Amino acid sequence: MKLLTLNTHSLQETNYSLKLDQFVSVIKEEQPDILALQEVNQSMDAPPAHSDLLSAWVPCPDSVPIRNDNHGAQTALRLRKMGIPCSYTWISAKIGYGKYDEGMALFSLNHKITEVHSFFISGCRDYDNWKTRRVLGIRTDASDDWFYTAHMGWWQDEEEPFSAQWNRLNDALQPKKENGTVWLMGDFNSPSQFRGQGYDQILESGWADTYELAAEKDSGITVEGCIDGWKSYYDSTEAPKGMRIDHIWCSHPVSVKRSRVLFNGNQEPKVSDHFGVMIEI
């Protein structure tokens, strides 16, 4: 089984159309079983999605209507045109950059999504507040496992601290952890090298970092320099040279063949301000 996560930055990226095509080409080549994407957005003023964009869509309760330029829908359409069956779900959590419905998406390649689960992890639930955050999960007809994607706040945030968001997330998933395997993928804004903060809190909650479990691994670095969201915490001279803030966690230790960073400009082109992470079980 292959799992892949990426904070896409999607429509906010320069040369977006080119990067979307490059991204989908790599997905076609790698064919992860589950694809978890964060910052999946759409223009709030775009026309409603046409039927071709919705044929692989599995609705998530309480989500806004999908529009034509929805990054998740456009990704699914391109995959299907390449002959790769997939189903996907998407949910918007907030308004991003003042003009996007911004949320996250999960894709199941070659298998159907059978269940969808979403909930808030932020104390704030105001759609106009950029700090509002939700988590999205799926189960497929190929497995009893649950697969979740998250995009979390920062440890230092006084209004919406990581710690409180994590406690809500972990509590919500506890029943599923007790009854089976849960995978949690995404942008945690928690560098693995920062002790006593978010990364350690996740470990202390009993989750296993698949990067550390992998028999083969690279540097694991998923961001370089000072990206959006970190500029208020570090100036250009203080920004870490690289951070591993995008993670794939499992509810219990598992055997992992390899963990690899994608879309970092080495083997694959950069398509976002984040790099992707893929593991193979």
Coordinates of C-alpha atoms in Angstrom, one line a residue:
M1 CA 0.0 0.0 0.0
K2 CA 1.2 3.5 -0.9
L3 CA 0.1 6.7 1.0
L4 CA 0.9 10.2 -0.3
T5 CA 0.3 13.6 1.3
L6 CA 0.9 17.1 0.0
N7 CA 0.0 20.6 1.0
T8 CA -0.8 21.7 -2.6
H9 CA -1.1 25.5 -2.2
S10 CA -3.2 24.9 -5.4
L11 CA -4.7 28.0 -7.0
Q12 CA -2.4 30.3 -5.1
E13 CA 0.6 28.8 -6.9
T14 CA 2.2 30.7 -9.8
N15 CA 2.0 28.7 -13.1
Y16 CA -0.8 26.7 -11.5
S17 CA -2.0 24.9 -14.7
L18 CA 1.5 23.6 -15.5
K19 CA 2.0 22.5 -11.9
L20 CA -1.3 20.7 -11.8
D21 CA -0.4 18.7 -14.9
Q22 CA 3.0 17.9 -13.5
F23 CA 1.5 16.8 -10.2
V24 CA -1.1 14.5 -11.9
S25 CA 1.6 13.0 -14.1
V26 CA 3.5 11.9 -11.0
I27 CA 0.4 10.6 -9.4
K28 CA -0.3 8.5 -12.5
E29 CA 3.3 7.1 -12.3
E30 CA 3.3 6.4 -8.6
Q31 CA -0.4 5.5 -8.2
P32 CA -0.7 5.8 -4.4
D33 CA -3.7 4.0 -2.9
I34 CA -4.6 7.0 -0.9
L35 CA -3.8 10.6 -1.7
A36 CA -4.3 13.2 1.0
L37 CA -4.2 16.9 0.0
Q38 CA -4.3 20.1 2.0
E39 CA -5.0 23.7 1.0
V40 CA -7.3 22.4 -1.7
N41 CA -9.2 25.4 -2.9
Q42 CA -11.5 26.9 -5.4
S43 CA -12.5 30.4 -6.5
M44 CA -15.5 31.5 -4.6
D45 CA -16.8 33.3 -7.8
A46 CA -16.2 30.4 -10.2
P47 CA -19.1 28.7 -12.0
P48 CA -20.6 25.6 -10.4
A49 CA -18.8 22.4 -11.3
H50 CA -20.1 20.6 -14.5
S51 CA -21.1 17.0 -14.4
D52 CA -17.8 15.6 -15.5
L53 CA -16.1 17.0 -12.4
L54 CA -18.7 15.4 -10.1
S55 CA -18.8 11.9 -11.4
A56 CA -16.0 10.7 -9.1
W57 CA -17.1 12.9 -6.2
V58 CA -18.3 11.5 -2.8
P59 CA -20.1 14.3 -1.0
C60 CA -19.1 15.3 2.5
P61 CA -21.9 16.7 4.7
D62 CA -21.8 20.4 5.4
S63 CA -19.4 21.2 2.5
V64 CA -19.9 24.1 0.1
P65 CA -20.8 23.3 -3.5
I66 CA -17.9 22.3 -5.8
R67 CA -17.0 24.8 -8.5
N68 CA -15.3 24.4 -11.8
D69 CA -11.8 25.3 -10.8
N70 CA -11.8 23.1 -7.6
H71 CA -8.3 21.7 -7.4
G72 CA -9.5 18.3 -6.2
A73 CA -12.1 18.0 -8.9
Q74 CA -9.6 19.0 -11.6
T75 CA -7.1 16.5 -10.3
A76 CA -9.7 13.7 -10.3
L77 CA -10.8 14.6 -13.8
R78 CA -7.3 14.4 -15.2
L79 CA -6.6 11.1 -13.5
R80 CA -9.8 9.6 -15.0
K81 CA -8.8 10.9 -18.4
M82 CA -5.5 9.0 -18.0
G83 CA -7.4 5.8 -17.3
I84 CA -7.0 5.8 -13.5
P85 CA -10.2 5.1 -11.6
C86 CA -10.6 7.2 -8.5
S87 CA -13.1 8.6 -6.1
Y88 CA -12.6 11.7 -4.0
T89 CA -14.1 13.8 -1.3
W90 CA -13.5 17.4 -0.5
I91 CA -14.5 19.8 2.3
S92 CA -14.0 23.5 2.7
A93 CA -13.1 24.8 6.1
K94 CA -12.7 28.5 5.6
I95 CA -12.2 31.4 3.2
G96 CA -8.5 31.5 2.1
Y97 CA -6.7 34.6 0.9
G98 CA -10.0 36.4 0.8
K99 CA -11.2 34.7 -2.4
Y100 CA -11.0 30.9 -2.1
D101 CA -13.1 28.2 -0.5
E102 CA -10.2 26.4 1.1
G103 CA -10.1 22.9 2.6
M104 CA -8.8 19.5 2.0
A105 CA -9.4 16.4 -0.2
L106 CA -8.8 12.7 0.0
F107 CA -8.6 10.4 -3.0
S108 CA -8.8 6.7 -3.3
L109 CA -7.3 5.4 -6.5
N110 CA -8.7 2.2 -8.0
H111 CA -11.1 1.7 -5.1
K112 CA -14.4 3.4 -4.0
I113 CA -14.8 5.6 -1.0
T114 CA -17.5 4.0 1.2
E115 CA -17.6 6.3 4.2
V116 CA -16.7 10.0 4.9
H117 CA -16.1 11.6 8.2
S118 CA -15.3 15.3 9.0
F119 CA -15.1 17.4 12.2
F120 CA -13.8 20.7 13.5
I121 CA -10.5 20.7 15.4
S122 CA -10.4 24.5 16.0
G123 CA -12.3 26.2 18.7
C124 CA -13.4 28.7 16.0
R125 CA -16.0 27.6 13.5
D126 CA -16.4 31.0 11.7
Y127 CA -16.1 30.4 7.9
D128 CA -14.6 33.9 7.5
N129 CA -11.8 33.2 10.0
W130 CA -8.7 31.8 8.4
K131 CA -7.8 30.0 11.6
T132 CA -10.9 27.7 11.3
R133 CA -9.7 24.1 10.8
R134 CA -11.4 20.8 10.0
V135 CA -10.2 17.2 9.6
L136 CA -11.4 14.9 6.8
G137 CA -11.4 11.1 6.8
I138 CA -12.5 8.3 4.5
R139 CA -12.8 4.5 4.5
T140 CA -12.8 2.5 1.2
D141 CA -14.0 -0.8 -0.1
A142 CA -10.4 -2.1 -0.1
S143 CA -9.8 -1.9 3.7
D144 CA -11.3 -1.4 7.1
D145 CA -8.6 1.2 7.8
W146 CA -9.6 4.9 8.2
F147 CA -7.5 7.5 6.4
Y148 CA -7.5 11.1 7.6
T149 CA -6.0 14.4 6.4
A150 CA -5.3 17.4 8.6
H151 CA -3.9 20.9 8.3
M152 CA -3.1 22.1 11.8
G153 CA -2.3 25.4 13.4
W154 CA 0.9 26.5 15.1
W155 CA 2.2 25.8 18.5
Q156 CA 2.8 29.5 19.3
D157 CA -0.7 30.7 18.2
E158 CA -2.4 32.2 21.2
E159 CA -5.9 32.1 19.7
E160 CA -5.8 28.7 18.2
P161 CA -2.9 26.8 19.6
F162 CA -1.8 23.5 18.2
S163 CA -2.1 21.8 21.5
A164 CA -5.8 22.4 21.8
Q165 CA -6.5 21.4 18.2
W166 CA -4.5 18.2 18.7
N167 CA -6.5 17.3 21.8
R168 CA -9.7 17.6 19.9
L169 CA -8.4 15.6 17.0
N170 CA -7.0 12.8 19.1
D171 CA -10.1 12.6 21.2
A172 CA -12.4 12.4 18.1
L173 CA -10.3 9.6 16.6
Q174 CA -9.8 7.6 19.8
P175 CA -12.8 5.3 19.2
K176 CA -11.6 4.4 15.7
K177 CA -8.1 3.8 17.1
E178 CA -9.5 1.4 19.6
N179 CA -11.3 -0.6 16.9
G180 CA -8.8 -0.6 14.0
T181 CA -6.0 1.1 12.2
V182 CA -6.1 4.8 11.6
W183 CA -3.7 6.8 9.3
L184 CA -3.3 10.5 9.8
M185 CA -1.6 12.5 7.0
G186 CA -1.0 16.2 6.4
D187 CA 0.6 19.5 7.2
F188 CA 1.0 19.6 11.0
N189 CA 3.0 22.8 11.2
S190 CA 5.1 20.9 13.8
P191 CA 8.8 20.5 12.9
S192 CA 10.1 17.2 14.0
Q193 CA 13.3 18.9 15.3
F194 CA 11.4 21.1 17.8
R195 CA 11.3 19.4 21.1
G196 CA 8.5 19.8 23.6
Q197 CA 6.0 21.1 20.9
G198 CA 3.5 19.6 18.5
Y199 CA 5.5 16.7 17.2
D200 CA 6.3 15.4 20.6
Q201 CA 2.7 15.9 21.7
I202 CA 1.6 13.6 18.9
L203 CA 4.2 11.0 19.8
E204 CA 3.1 11.1 23.5
S205 CA -0.5 10.5 22.4
G206 CA 0.6 7.1 21.1
W207 CA 0.8 7.7 17.4
A208 CA 3.7 6.2 15.3
D209 CA 5.7 8.4 12.9
T210 CA 6.0 6.3 9.7
Y211 CA 9.2 8.2 8.7
E212 CA 11.0 6.9 11.8
L213 CA 9.7 3.4 11.2
A214 CA 10.8 3.3 7.5
A215 CA 13.5 0.8 6.5
E216 CA 14.5 3.2 3.7
K217 CA 14.2 7.0 4.1
D218 CA 15.7 10.3 2.9
S219 CA 16.1 13.6 4.7
G220 CA 12.3 13.9 5.1
I221 CA 12.5 17.7 4.7
T222 CA 9.2 19.0 3.3
V223 CA 9.7 22.8 3.4
E224 CA 12.7 25.0 2.8
G225 CA 13.2 28.5 4.2
C226 CA 10.3 30.6 5.5
I227 CA 7.0 29.8 3.8
D228 CA 3.5 31.3 4.3
G229 CA 2.4 30.8 7.9
W230 CA 5.9 30.9 9.3
K231 CA 6.9 34.4 8.4
S232 CA 5.4 35.8 11.6
Y233 CA 7.6 33.5 13.7
Y234 CA 10.9 33.7 11.8
D235 CA 12.6 36.5 9.8
S236 CA 14.7 35.5 6.8
T237 CA 17.8 35.1 8.9
E238 CA 16.2 32.9 11.5
A239 CA 14.2 30.6 9.3
P240 CA 15.3 27.0 9.6
K241 CA 17.1 25.6 6.5
G242 CA 14.6 22.9 6.3
M243 CA 11.7 21.5 8.3
R244 CA 9.9 18.1 8.4
I245 CA 6.4 19.4 9.1
D246 CA 4.4 17.2 6.8
H247 CA 3.9 13.7 8.3
I248 CA 2.1 10.4 7.9
W249 CA 1.2 8.9 11.3
C250 CA -0.3 5.5 12.1
S251 CA -2.3 4.7 15.2
H252 CA 0.1 1.9 16.0
P253 CA 3.6 0.8 14.9
V254 CA 3.7 -0.8 11.5
S255 CA 6.4 -2.2 9.1
V256 CA 7.2 0.6 6.5
K257 CA 9.3 -0.3 3.5
R258 CA 10.3 3.2 2.6
S259 CA 9.4 6.9 3.1
R260 CA 10.3 9.3 0.4
V261 CA 9.9 13.1 -0.2
L262 CA 8.4 14.0 -3.6
F263 CA 8.0 17.2 -5.5
N264 CA 11.1 18.8 -4.1
G265 CA 12.8 19.5 -7.4
N266 CA 15.0 16.5 -7.5
Q267 CA 13.2 13.6 -9.2
E268 CA 9.9 15.5 -9.5
P269 CA 9.3 19.2 -10.1
K270 CA 8.3 21.5 -7.3
V271 CA 4.5 22.1 -7.5
S272 CA 3.9 23.8 -4.1
D273 CA 5.7 25.6 -1.3
H274 CA 5.6 22.2 0.4
F275 CA 7.1 19.0 -0.7
G276 CA 5.1 15.7 -0.6
V277 CA 5.7 12.6 1.4
M278 CA 4.9 9.1 0.2
I279 CA 5.3 5.9 2.2
E280 CA 5.1 2.3 1.0
I281 CA 3.8 -0.4 3.4

